[in-house]
Structures are given as C-alpha cells and as structure tokens.
PDB file of C-alpha atoms in Angstrom:
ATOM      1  CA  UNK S  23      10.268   8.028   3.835  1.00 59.00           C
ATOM      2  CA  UNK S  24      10.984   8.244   7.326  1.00 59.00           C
ATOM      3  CA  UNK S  25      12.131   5.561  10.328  1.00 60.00           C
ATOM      4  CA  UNK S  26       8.898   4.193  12.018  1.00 65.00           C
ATOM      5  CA  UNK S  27       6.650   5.473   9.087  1.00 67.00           C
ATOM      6  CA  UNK S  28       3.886   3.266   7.264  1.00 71.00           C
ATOM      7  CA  UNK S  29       5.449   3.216   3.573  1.00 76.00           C
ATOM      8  CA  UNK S  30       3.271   1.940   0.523  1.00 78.00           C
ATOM      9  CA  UNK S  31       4.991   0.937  -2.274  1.00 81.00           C
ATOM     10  CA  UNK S  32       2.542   0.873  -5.647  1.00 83.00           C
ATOM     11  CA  UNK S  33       3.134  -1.845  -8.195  1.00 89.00           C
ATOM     12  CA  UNK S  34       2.545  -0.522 -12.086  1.00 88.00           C
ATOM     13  CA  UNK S  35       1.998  -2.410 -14.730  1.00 90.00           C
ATOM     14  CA  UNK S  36       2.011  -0.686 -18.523  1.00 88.00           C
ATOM     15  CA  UNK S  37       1.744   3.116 -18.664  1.00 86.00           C
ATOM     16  CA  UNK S  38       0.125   5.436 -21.443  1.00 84.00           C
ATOM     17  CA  UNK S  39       2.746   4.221 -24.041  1.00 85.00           C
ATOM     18  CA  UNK S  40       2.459   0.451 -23.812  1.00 87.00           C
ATOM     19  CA  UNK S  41      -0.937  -0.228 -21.927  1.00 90.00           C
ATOM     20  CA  UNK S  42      -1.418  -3.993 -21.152  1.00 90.00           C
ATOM     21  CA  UNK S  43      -2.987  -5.765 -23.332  1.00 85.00           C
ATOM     22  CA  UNK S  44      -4.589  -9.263 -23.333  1.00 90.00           C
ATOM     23  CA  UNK S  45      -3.666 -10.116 -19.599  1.00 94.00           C
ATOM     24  CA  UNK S  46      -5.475 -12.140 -17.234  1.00 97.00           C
ATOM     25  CA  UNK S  47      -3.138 -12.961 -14.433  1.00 96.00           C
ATOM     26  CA  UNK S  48       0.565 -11.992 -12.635  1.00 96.00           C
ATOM     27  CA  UNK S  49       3.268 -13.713 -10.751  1.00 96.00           C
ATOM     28  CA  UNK S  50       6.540 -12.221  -9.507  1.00 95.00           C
ATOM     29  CA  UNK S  51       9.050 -11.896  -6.879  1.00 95.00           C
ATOM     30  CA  UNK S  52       9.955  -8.702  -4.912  1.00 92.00           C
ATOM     31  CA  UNK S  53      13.012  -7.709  -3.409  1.00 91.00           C
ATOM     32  CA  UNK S  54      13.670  -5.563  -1.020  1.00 88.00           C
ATOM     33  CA  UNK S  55      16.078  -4.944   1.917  1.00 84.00           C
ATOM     34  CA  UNK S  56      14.746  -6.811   4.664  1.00 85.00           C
ATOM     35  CA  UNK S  57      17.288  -5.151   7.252  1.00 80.00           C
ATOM     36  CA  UNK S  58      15.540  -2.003   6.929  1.00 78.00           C
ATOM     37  CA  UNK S  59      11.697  -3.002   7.499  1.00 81.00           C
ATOM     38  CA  UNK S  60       9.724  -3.502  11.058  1.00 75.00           C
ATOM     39  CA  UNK S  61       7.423  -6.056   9.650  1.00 72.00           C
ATOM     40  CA  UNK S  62       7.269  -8.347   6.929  1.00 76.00           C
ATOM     41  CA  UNK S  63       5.668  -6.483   3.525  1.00 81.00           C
ATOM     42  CA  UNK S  64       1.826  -6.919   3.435  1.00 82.00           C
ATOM     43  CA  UNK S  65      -0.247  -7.096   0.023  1.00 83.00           C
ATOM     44  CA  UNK S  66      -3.052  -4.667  -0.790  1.00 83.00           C
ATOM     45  CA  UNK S  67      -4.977  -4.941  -3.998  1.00 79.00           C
ATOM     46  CA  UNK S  68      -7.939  -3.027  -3.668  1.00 77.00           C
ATOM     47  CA  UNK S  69     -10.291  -2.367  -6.658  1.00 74.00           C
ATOM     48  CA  UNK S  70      -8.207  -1.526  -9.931  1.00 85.00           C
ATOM     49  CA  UNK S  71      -8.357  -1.627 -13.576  1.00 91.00           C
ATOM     50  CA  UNK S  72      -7.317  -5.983 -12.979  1.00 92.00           C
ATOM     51  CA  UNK S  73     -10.946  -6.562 -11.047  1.00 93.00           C
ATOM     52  CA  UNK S  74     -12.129  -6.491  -7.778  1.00 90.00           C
ATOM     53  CA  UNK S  75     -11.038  -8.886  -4.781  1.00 89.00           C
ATOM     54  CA  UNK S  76     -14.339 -11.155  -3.783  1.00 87.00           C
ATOM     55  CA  UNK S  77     -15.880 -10.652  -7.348  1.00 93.00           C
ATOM     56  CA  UNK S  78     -13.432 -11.418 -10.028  1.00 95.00           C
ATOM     57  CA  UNK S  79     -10.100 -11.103  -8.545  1.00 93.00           C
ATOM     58  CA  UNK S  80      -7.873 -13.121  -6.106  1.00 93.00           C
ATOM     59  CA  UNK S  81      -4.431 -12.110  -4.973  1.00 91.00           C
ATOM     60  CA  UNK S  82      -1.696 -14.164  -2.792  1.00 90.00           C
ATOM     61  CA  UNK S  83       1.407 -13.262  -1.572  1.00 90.00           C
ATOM     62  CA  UNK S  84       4.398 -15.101   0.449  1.00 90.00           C
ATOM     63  CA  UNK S  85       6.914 -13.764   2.591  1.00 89.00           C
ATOM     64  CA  UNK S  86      10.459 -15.279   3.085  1.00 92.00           C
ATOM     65  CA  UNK S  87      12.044 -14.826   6.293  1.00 88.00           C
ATOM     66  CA  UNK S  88      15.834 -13.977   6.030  1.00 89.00           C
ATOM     67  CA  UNK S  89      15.843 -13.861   1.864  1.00 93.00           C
ATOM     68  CA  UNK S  90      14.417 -10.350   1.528  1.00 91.00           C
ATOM     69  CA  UNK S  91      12.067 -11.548  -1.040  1.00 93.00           C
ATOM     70  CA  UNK S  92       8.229 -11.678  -1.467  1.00 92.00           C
ATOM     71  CA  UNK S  93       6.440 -13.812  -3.667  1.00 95.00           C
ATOM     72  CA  UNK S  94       3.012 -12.388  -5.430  1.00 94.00           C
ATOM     73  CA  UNK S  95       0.358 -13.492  -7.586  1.00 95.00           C
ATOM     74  CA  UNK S  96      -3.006 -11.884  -8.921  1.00 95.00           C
ATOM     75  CA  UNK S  97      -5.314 -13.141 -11.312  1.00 96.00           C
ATOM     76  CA  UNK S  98      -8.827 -12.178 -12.634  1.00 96.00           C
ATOM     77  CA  UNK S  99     -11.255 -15.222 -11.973  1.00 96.00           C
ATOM     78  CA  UNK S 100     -13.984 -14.773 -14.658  1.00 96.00           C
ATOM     79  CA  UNK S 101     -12.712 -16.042 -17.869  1.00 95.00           C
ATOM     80  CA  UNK S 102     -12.089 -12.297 -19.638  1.00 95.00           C
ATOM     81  CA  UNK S 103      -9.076 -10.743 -20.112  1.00 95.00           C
ATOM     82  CA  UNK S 104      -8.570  -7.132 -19.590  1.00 92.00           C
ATOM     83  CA  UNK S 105      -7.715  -5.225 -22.755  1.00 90.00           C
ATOM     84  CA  UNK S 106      -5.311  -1.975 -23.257  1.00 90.00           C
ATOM     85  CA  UNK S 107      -5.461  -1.184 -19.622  1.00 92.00           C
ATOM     86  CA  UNK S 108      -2.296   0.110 -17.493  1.00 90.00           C
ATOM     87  CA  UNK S 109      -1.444   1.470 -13.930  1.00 90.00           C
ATOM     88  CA  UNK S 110      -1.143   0.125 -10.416  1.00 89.00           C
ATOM     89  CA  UNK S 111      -2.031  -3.473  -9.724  1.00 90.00           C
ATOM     90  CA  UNK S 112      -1.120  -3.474  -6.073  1.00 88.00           C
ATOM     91  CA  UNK S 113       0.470  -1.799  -3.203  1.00 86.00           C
ATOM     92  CA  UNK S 114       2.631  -3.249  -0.689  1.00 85.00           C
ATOM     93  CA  UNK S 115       2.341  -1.285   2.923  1.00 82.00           C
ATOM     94  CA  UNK S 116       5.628  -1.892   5.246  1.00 80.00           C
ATOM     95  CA  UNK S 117       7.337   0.140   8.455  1.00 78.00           C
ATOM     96  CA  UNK S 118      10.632   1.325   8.197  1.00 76.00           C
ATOM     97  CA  UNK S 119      12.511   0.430  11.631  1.00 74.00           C
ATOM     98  CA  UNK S 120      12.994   2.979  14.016  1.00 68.00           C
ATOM     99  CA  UNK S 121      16.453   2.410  14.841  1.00 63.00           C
ATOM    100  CA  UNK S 122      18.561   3.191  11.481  1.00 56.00           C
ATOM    101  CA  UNK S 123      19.791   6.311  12.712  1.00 51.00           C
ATOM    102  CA  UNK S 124      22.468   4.778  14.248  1.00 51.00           C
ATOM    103  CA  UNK S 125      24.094   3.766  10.637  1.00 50.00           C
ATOM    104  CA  UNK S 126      25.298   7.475  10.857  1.00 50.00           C
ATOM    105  CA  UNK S 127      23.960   9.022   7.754  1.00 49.00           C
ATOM    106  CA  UNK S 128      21.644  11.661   7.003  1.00 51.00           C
ATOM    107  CA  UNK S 129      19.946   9.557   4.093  1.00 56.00           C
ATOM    108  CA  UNK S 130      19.607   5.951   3.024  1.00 60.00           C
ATOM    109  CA  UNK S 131      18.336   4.210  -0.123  1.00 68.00           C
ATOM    110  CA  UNK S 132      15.765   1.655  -0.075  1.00 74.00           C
ATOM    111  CA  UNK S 133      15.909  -0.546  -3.298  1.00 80.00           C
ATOM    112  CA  UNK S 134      12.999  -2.612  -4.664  1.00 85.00           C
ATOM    113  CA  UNK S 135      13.268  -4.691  -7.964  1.00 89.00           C
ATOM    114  CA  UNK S 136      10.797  -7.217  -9.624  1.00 91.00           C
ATOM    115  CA  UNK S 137      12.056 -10.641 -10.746  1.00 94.00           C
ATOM    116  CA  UNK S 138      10.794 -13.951 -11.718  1.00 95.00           C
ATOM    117  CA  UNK S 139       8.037 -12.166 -13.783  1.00 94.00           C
ATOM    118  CA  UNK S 140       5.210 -15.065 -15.266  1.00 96.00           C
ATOM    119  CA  UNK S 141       1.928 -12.625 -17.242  1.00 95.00           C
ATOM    120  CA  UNK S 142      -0.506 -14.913 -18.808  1.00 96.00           C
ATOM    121  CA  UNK S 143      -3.938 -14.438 -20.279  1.00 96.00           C
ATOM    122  CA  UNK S 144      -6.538 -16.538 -20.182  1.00 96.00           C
ATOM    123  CA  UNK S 145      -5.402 -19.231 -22.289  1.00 96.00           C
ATOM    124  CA  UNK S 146      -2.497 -19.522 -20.421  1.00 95.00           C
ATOM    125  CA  UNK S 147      -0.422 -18.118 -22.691  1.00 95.00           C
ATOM    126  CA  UNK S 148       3.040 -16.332 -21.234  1.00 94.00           C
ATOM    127  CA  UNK S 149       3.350 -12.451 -21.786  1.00 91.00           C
ATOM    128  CA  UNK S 150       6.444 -10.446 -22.573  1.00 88.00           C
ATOM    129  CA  UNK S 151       7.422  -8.591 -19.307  1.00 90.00           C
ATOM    130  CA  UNK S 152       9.947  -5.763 -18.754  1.00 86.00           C
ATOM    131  CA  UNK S 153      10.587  -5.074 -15.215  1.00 86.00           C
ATOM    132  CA  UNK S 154      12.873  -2.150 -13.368  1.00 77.00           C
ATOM    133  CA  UNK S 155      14.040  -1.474 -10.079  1.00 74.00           C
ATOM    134  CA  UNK S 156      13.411   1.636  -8.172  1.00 73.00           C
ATOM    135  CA  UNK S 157      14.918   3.236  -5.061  1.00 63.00           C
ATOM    136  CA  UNK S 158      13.996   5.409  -2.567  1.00 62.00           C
ATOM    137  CA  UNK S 159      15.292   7.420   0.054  1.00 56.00           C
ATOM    138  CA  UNK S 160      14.519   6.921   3.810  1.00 56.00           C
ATOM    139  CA  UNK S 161      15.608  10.796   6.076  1.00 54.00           C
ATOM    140  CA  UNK S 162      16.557  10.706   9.252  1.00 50.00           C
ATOM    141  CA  UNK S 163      15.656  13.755  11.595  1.00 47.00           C
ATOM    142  CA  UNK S 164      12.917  15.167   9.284  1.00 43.00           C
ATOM    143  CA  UNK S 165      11.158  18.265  10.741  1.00 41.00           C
ATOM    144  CA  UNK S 166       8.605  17.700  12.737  1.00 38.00           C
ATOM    145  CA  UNK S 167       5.194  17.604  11.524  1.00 39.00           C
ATOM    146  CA  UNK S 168       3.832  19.843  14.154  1.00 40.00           C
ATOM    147  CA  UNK S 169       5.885  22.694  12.091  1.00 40.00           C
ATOM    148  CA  UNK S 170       3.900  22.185   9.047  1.00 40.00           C
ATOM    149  CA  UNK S 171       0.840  23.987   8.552  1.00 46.00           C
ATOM    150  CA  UNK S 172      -1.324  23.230   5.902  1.00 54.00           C
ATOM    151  CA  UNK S 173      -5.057  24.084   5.476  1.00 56.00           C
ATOM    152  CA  UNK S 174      -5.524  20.842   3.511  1.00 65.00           C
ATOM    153  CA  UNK S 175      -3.721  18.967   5.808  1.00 80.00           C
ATOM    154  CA  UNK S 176      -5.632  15.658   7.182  1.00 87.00           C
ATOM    155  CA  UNK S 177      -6.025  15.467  10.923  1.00 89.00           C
ATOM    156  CA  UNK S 178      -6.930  11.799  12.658  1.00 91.00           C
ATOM    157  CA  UNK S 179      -7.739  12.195  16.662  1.00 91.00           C
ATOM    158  CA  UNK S 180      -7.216  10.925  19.227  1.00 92.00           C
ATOM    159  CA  UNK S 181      -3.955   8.686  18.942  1.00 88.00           C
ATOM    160  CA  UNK S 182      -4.188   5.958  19.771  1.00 89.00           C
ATOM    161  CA  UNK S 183      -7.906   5.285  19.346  1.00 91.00           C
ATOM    162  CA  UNK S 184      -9.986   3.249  22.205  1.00 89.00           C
ATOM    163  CA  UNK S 185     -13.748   3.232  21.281  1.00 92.00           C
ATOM    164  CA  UNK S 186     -13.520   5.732  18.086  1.00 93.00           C
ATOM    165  CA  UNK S 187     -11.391   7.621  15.850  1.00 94.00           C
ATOM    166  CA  UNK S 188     -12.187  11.267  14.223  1.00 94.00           C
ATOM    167  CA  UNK S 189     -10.963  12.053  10.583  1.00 94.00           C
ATOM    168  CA  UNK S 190     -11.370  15.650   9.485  1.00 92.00           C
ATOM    169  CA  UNK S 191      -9.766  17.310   6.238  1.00 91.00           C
ATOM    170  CA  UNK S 192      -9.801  20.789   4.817  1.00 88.00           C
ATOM    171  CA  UNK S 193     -11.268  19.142   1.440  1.00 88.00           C
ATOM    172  CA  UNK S 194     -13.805  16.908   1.238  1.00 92.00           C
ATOM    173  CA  UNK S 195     -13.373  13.177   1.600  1.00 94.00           C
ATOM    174  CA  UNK S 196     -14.064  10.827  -0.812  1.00 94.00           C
ATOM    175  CA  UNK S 197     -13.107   7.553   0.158  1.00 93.00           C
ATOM    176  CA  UNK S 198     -11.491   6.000   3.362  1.00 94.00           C
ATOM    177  CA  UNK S 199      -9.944   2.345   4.354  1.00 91.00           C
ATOM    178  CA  UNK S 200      -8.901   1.312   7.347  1.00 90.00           C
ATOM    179  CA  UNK S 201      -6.455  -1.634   6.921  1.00 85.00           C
ATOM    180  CA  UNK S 202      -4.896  -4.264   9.346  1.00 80.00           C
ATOM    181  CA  UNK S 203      -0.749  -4.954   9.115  1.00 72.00           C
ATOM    182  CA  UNK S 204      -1.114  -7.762   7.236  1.00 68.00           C
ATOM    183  CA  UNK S 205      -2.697  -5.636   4.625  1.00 72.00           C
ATOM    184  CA  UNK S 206      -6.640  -7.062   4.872  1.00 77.00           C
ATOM    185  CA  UNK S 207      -9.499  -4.200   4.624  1.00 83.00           C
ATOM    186  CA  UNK S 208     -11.230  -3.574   8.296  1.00 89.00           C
ATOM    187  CA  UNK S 209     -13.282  -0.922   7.141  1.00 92.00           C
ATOM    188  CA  UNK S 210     -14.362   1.395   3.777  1.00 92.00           C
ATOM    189  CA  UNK S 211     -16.413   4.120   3.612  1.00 93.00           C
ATOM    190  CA  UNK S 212     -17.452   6.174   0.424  1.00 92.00           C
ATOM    191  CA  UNK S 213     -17.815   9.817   1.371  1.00 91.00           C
ATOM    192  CA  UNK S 214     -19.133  13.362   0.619  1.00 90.00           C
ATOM    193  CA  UNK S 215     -18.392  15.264   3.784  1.00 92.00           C
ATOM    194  CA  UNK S 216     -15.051  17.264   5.488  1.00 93.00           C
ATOM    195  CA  UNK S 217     -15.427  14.616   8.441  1.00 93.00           C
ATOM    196  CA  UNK S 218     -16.022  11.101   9.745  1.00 95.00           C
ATOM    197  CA  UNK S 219     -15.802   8.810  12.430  1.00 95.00           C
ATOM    198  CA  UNK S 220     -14.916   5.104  12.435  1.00 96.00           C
ATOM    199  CA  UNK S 221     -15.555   2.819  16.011  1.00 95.00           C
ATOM    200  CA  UNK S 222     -12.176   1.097  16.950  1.00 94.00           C
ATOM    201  CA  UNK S 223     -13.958  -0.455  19.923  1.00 92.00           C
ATOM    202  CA  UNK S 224     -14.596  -4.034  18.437  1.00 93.00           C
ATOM    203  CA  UNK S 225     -10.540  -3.967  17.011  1.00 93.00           C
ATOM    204  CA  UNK S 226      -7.734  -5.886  18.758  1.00 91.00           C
ATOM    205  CA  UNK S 227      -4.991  -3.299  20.060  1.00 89.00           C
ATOM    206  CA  UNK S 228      -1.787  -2.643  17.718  1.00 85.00           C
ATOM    207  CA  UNK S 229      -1.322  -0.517  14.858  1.00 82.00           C
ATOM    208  CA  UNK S 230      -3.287  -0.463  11.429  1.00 86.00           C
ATOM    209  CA  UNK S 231      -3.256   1.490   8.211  1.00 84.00           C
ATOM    210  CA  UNK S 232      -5.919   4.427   7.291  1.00 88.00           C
ATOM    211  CA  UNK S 233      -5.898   5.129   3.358  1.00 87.00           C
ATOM    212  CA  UNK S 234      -8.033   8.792   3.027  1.00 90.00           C
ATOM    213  CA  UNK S 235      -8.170   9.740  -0.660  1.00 90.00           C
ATOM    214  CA  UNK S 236     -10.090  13.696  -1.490  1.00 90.00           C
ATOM    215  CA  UNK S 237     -10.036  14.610  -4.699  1.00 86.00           C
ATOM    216  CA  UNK S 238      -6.494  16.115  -4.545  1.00 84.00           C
ATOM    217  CA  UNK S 239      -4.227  13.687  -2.699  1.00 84.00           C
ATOM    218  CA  UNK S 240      -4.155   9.783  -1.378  1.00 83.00           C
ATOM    219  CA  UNK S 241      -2.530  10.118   2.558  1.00 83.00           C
ATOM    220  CA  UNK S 242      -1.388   6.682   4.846  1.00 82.00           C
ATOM    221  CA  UNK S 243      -2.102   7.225   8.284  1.00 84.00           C
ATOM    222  CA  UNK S 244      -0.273   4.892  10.997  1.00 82.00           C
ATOM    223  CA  UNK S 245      -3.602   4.844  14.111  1.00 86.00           C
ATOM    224  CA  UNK S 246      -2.654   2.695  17.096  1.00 87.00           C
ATOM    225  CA  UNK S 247      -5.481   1.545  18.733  1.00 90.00           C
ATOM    226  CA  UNK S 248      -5.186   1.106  22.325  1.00 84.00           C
ATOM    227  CA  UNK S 249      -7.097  -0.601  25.463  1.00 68.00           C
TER     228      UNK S 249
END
C-alpha cells in the first residue's frame, strides 16, 4: 500500500478446510489505525456466496470517530441459510493519508483485527467464530508507476474525468464498478470487450472508486472527477 492510495481490505469468512456452514447473518467490530486513513472506512458487499444486496441481502456498517473502530453487520433476508460456503463477505475501501512520510521510515504496518464477533443462522442461533488479525505494510517513495510497463496493464483516461472516462486493458474486461467514497455502487457494467466508456457528466466532483476485474486480476482505480 502506498500514501494517498485507495486500499480495499477483503473480509473472509471459512476457507477450503472449514467452509461455513449453517449461517444466515454477521456482526463484528473492526479495528484499525485511524491515524493512518484519509477518510473514514466505507463498506462494500457486492454479490457473494452470502446473497445479493436489494434481493436477499442487507449490510450496515458504523463508523466511530476518534475510537478507530467500525461496526458491521450482514445478513441474508430470505429465510435460508447458506450451507458449506466460504470466502469474502465484504470489502472495506479506505485512503491512506498522504502525509506519513514525515514519521521518517521507509515502511509502516497497518493492523486490522476483528472483535465482538455475533454469527447466527436463521433460528437465531449463535455460531462459533475464530477471528485473526492481519497487517500490512504501507511504502513510502515507491517507484513511480510511469516506470512500469506492462502489456496487461489497465489504463483509465483522462484524470480527472469531466463528461466521460475511457477504460482500456490488454485483456478483456469482464466486469466493471464504479463506486462512490462511502462505498455505494454508481455504476456496473458486465463486459466482453478490451474497452469501455462510462459518462461522469451527471456525478458530483470528488474522487470515487473503479473496481475492473478480467479474467486474470481484480485492479482499484482512484478517478477524480472534475468540473
């Protein structure tokens, strides 16, 4: 991670060992280091293995000023739980501030942890939970991006964005999201082409989130659209 980047953090639940099973909905505090973030954490929970928001899925999420802490909830809203599924449940976009260089160090960890962990299914009753903290590591100085070349690479033009902005990629796209800071979906597009456009010219000025997934990588794209 780097100091004024986009950063999404992806929140697992289960893996191929001990897939969920039984589970209907989630509540759980994150922590974080609030010191090192431009903006409060947004929620994202796009389609998943737990439903799909606006058909059978709801999510919520509440940020404390000052504590460093996020509170989160999702839950299915159909009456079925999901059975021997496992794998991310939600991602959580943030900016890293711009200014940490002046702490002096080449590298700095981030550290995120889950607490306060509630599973139910749809009887309401609790699930066992294990939980563990990760860390990562935000660079200062990193090479600039202009000396990387790669033919894969995804390009977004112009810049900041007034009426439109281009998206073109080496492979083909598959899917793209444009998302606002507070994490809600502006725009989705399914895709079989190397390029697309999307009109900015209806969006209020500031900075948003573009999600472009081909069939060999996800990439987060910080666009600033302008007036």
């Amino acid at each position: 991670m780097y100091p004024g980047q986009i950063t999404i953090a992806s929140i697992i639940y289960g893996d191929a060992n001990s897939p969920v099973d039984e589970i209907y909905g989630i509540a759980f505090t994150m922590n974080y280091d609030e010191e090192l973030m431009e903006n409060s954490p947004s929620l994202m929970y796009d389609s998943s293995w737990v439903g799909t928001p606006g058909v059978n899925l709801l999510g919520f999420s509440k940020h404390f000023p000052g504590t460093g802490t996020s509170d989160i909830a999702i839950t299915r809203t159909n009456q079925q739980n999901i059975i021997s599924q496992y794998g991310i449940i939600a991602e959580v976009s943030f900016v890293i501030k711009d200014d940490l260089s002046g702490k002096g160090l080449t590298y700095y960890p981030i550290e995120f942890s889950i607490s306060n962990v509630k599973a139910i299914d749809k009887n309401e009753t609790e699930l066992e939970v294990q939980t563990m903290t990760t860390t990562s590591i935000i660079e200062f100085n990193p090479v600039s991006v202009n000396e990387i070349q790669d033919e894969n690479q995804i390009k977004i033009y112009p810049n900041p964005a007034i009426e439109k902005i281009n998206i073109q990629s080496g492979k083909q796209l598959e899917k793209v999201y444009l998302f606002d800071l507070y994490g809600r979906l502006i725009f989705e597009s399914i895709l079989q082409t190397n390029e697309t456009q999307i009109n900015t010219d209806h969006l209020p000025a500031g900075y948003y989130m573009l999600k472009v997934q081909t069939k060999d990588k996800t990439e987060w794209l910080k666009v600033n659209v302008g007036r």
